[in-house]
Amino acid sequence: MRYLPHSPQDRADMLARIGVEKIDDLFVDAPRDKLIDGLVDLPRRKSELEAERALARMAARNTPASSVPFFVGAGAYKHHVPAAVDHLIQRSEFLTSYTPYQPEIAQGTLQYLFEFQTQVAALTAMEVANASMYDGSTGCAEAVLMAHRITRRRKAVLSGGLHPQYAEVARTLSAMAGDAVETMGPDVSAREDIVARIDKDTSCVVVQSPDVFGNVRDLRPIAEACQRNGALLIAVFTEAVSLGLLTPPGAMGADIVVGEGQSIGNGLSFGGPYVGLFATREKFIRNMPGRLCGETVDANGKRGFVLTLSTREQHIRREKATSNICTNSGLCALAFTIHMTLLGGRGLRELARVNHANAIKLADMLGDAVLNRSFFNEFTVRVKADAAALVERLAARGVLAGVPVSRLLPGAGLDDLLIVASTEINSDDDRATLAAALKEAL
Amino acid sequence: MAHEHAIAPQPRQTFTGNRALDIEEPLLFDIGRADTTGVDIDAPGDFAPRLGGLEQTRAPDLPGLSEPEAVRHYVRLSRMNYSIDAGLFPLGSCTMKHNPRLNEKMARLLGFADIHPLQPQSTVRGATALMAELAHWLMTLTNMSAVALSPKAGAHGELAGMMAIKAAIVARGEQATRNVVLVPDSAHGTNPATAALIGFRVRSVPAGEDGLVHPAAVREKLGPDVAAIMLTNPNTCGLFEREVVEIAAAVHEAGAYFYCDGANFNAIAGKVRPGDLGIDAMHINLHKTFSTPHGGGGPGAGPVVLSERLAPFAPVPFLRRDGEDFTLVEHATGSQAFGRVTAFHGQMGMYVRALAYMYSHGADGLKQAAEDAVLNANYVRACLSNIMSQPFGDRPCMHEVLFDETWLKNTGLTTLDFAKALIDEGYHPMTVYFPLVVKGAMLIEPTESESRASLDLFVMAMRDLALRALRGEKERFEHAPRFAPRARLDETRAARSPVLKWRKRAPVADAAE
């Protein structure tokens, strides 16, 4: 077996050194009748060539985004990632290192986490950010629990513009924890009056912008209402590139900002692994979930970095921890940081402008079918057909047109709505193809 | 300024402060420039924004680097890290085994890396087939009825498994009365944290003098208020829970469920099937047992396998067979699914890597890997047992061997000193001070990836250090590590006045320096 260094002679010699006859003498604590006699019922080993062919056959049955005109978004976005990013994250020292518990030999990881935290704090205009979460949706659910801890209230209000799967993750965790969640109805045109739902029992309000339908939302009036009632505003985004062009949530009064960082540095990968961004006010750091990297000095006075404030965490606090999380999304955070470093603030703004300009071009081609008054690189279109069936028909013709709202919200009576994203990857030809294909259904 | 608490500045032996290949690297924010970018973007023509008046007037205040500068910056940072590719990484409980490069190559096939979670299912039949294949392997290896693939890490899988248990308790109408979870005091910290997160009260179960949990101790804590036990097997002391079948029976008899922390499944994969032991739910860390890279702390993946009793409560999405193909069921309506634990379908990139590892090993290779992992740990034990002390006597262990610091008594040295001295020898330290129930614990997991020659050198280095410690030769330990990119770091200072991001230096401070 190519990954196992021992020869049969090595194994025999080592067993002799240990002082046992056979390997099962080391499994002596396992009940005899539970030790598998022979092998489990699975195929035998494959050579590298065979394994590669078997997996490549499965890969070939999928349609990659880069192979067709592609307009699918709703929480994950296709962007161009510079080649240097994927090369650098495959450096052995990044790829095959562990959580930096021994900081003297993990300064590489710790320093990029410190850079990551600084970048996320700057992009969101918040005071502090953590070293990442699993993804945006789990970060969102953890933010709700954090708001409960801070406010000592247990009722969250979720906007009808929040990604339905984010809302479901938050509802699932809250229901299990015994907390109350109010979810507003689907809010396609960003007209809901969420302020009216805030009262003295509300711990937090969760609002996404750009929302799942693409609308850009002004968080300021909601932040004011939260402040008046002692509730916290949790601002969510799923498209990190939008931060290059939009007023950041921290500048609009958000108390906790959570978002999906996939757009920057990370591919689509069928939904994961991704990287959750999590930022808040300095006064809340001891209630934050997740790993934090902090600056310090070593015994020689040199600047260095360590994981810090771990007294919040499960390996110290056990059942009193702020969350059960014990990893972050390290390598995806690194990809985010490298791509962000290559872009710089100016490059991110340019990238965001291209995205917005492309979406405007597409919206203009589709005319009145577009429901949004505002959008960044994604909007909702009303079609004169079942959107899911339409998407299937177009897929058969080699166009991936978008996400039918019914895929996210079945039974909500929104079967004629389609969420369409246009990023920098789309050419004028792609847009013309989509517009022509949609025309029959508009 | 960062230097005000310095003990003694190191003499500058070179103009740059570097030492040949040992090169210091400033922070991005010290070298980047606001007007620099490493990405060429064609500026769009003029357009009227439709951002609802929420356009930001200026670019975010973040520096950029050109591509050559960025590559150098991150390559230099990487060189300050220890890694499994560079050396033995005996971190007990974490399983730092070799990460085959085929896995990386496969995860990057466009058919896996470049597909969207919400594109039509008719265009991703290969992806759902792969998930079904992975599920089949996991269920066969564990002899369990179902698996929820979507949890994003081990602790997240633990959460999903405990949520399935809670959903089952609710379905029985017992949520008001069954609200206690038994957790042995040797457990990973995630176990009590997970239970508490979803409203359970934690009741500790003491381990015996032999490091094992005994049925009598469990029975004593069981009652009509107990929803579940969370037990790690093989346990955190590196031992197989000898009476696990009896414990399972006692738990079931009391109407509770058996959650197994599968962090150490790598020791028994292909040897023992957890389903045969009476387990109701167990998460599997794909990054431990099935070699997906640890990546400096994630991303992981934590599928959770479920018994027949818990299977109906598995979260969405789950797979449904449709003829030759599989469809992802994304909505809980009409099922007993307890909900959803993440957007989309989980860690596809990790599924591909894990399946590549499974295919490469096969049933025979997986069994051999488990046996070699156990062989290597016992070899280390045999080579060190006459010099270092073991808390539960010198007896066969599983994939990791546990020492304590009793043997360091009277030397004035601690487990931490020993760990830091190991860094100077070119090794990542073993896991220290875990499990908490053992004083000064040193948990060594060599994994199956190490050759005999590699283990022999490691053991000799350990023995050399141990002998020096016992002879009172402290110089290898004092101020260790001496040859790492940093000396010991001041963690108290970091926690007392947290600096969690870079800030522009005040001009006065600059002048003072």
JSON list of C-alpha atoms in Angstrom, two decimals, chain B residues 4 7 39 59 128 245 252 274 302 313 346 367 413 418 464 482 493-495:
[
{"chain": "B", "resi": 4, "resn": "GLU", "atom": "CA", "xyz": [8.35, 47.80, 25.83]},
{"chain": "B", "resi": 7, "resn": "ILE", "atom": "CA", "xyz": [13.33, 40.94, 28.37]},
{"chain": "B", "resi": 39, "resn": "VAL", "atom": "CA", "xyz": [-5.07, 41.74, -10.21]},
{"chain": "B", "resi": 59, "resn": "ALA", "atom": "CA", "xyz": [-12.32, 52.14, -1.77]},
{"chain": "B", "resi": 128, "resn": "THR", "atom": "CA", "xyz": [-24.66, 13.29, -5.79]},
{"chain": "B", "resi": 245, "resn": "VAL", "atom": "CA", "xyz": [-21.15, -3.15, 24.92]},
{"chain": "B", "resi": 252, "resn": "HIS", "atom": "CA", "xyz": [-30.52, 1.67, 26.24]},
{"chain": "B", "resi": 274, "resn": "PRO", "atom": "CA", "xyz": [-19.26, 0.94, 15.98]},
{"chain": "B", "resi": 302, "resn": "GLY", "atom": "CA", "xyz": [-17.85, 15.84, 10.34]},
{"chain": "B", "resi": 313, "resn": "PHE", "atom": "CA", "xyz": [-34.42, 12.47, 12.35]},
{"chain": "B", "resi": 346, "resn": "GLY", "atom": "CA", "xyz": [-21.70, 20.35, 3.36]},
{"chain": "B", "resi": 367, "resn": "LYS", "atom": "CA", "xyz": [-7.64, -2.23, 7.99]},
{"chain": "B", "resi": 413, "resn": "LEU", "atom": "CA", "xyz": [10.72, 20.46, 34.78]},
{"chain": "B", "resi": 418, "resn": "PHE", "atom": "CA", "xyz": [9.58, 18.89, 27.63]},
{"chain": "B", "resi": 464, "resn": "ASP", "atom": "CA", "xyz": [17.93, 11.69, 25.07]},
{"chain": "B", "resi": 482, "resn": "ARG", "atom": "CA", "xyz": [15.86, 28.31, 21.13]},
{"chain": "B", "resi": 493, "resn": "ARG", "atom": "CA", "xyz": [-0.12, 39.64, 27.75]},
{"chain": "B", "resi": 494, "resn": "ALA", "atom": "CA", "xyz": [-2.06, 38.71, 24.62]},
{"chain": "B", "resi": 495, "resn": "ALA", "atom": "CA", "xyz": [-5.15, 37.90, 26.67]}
]
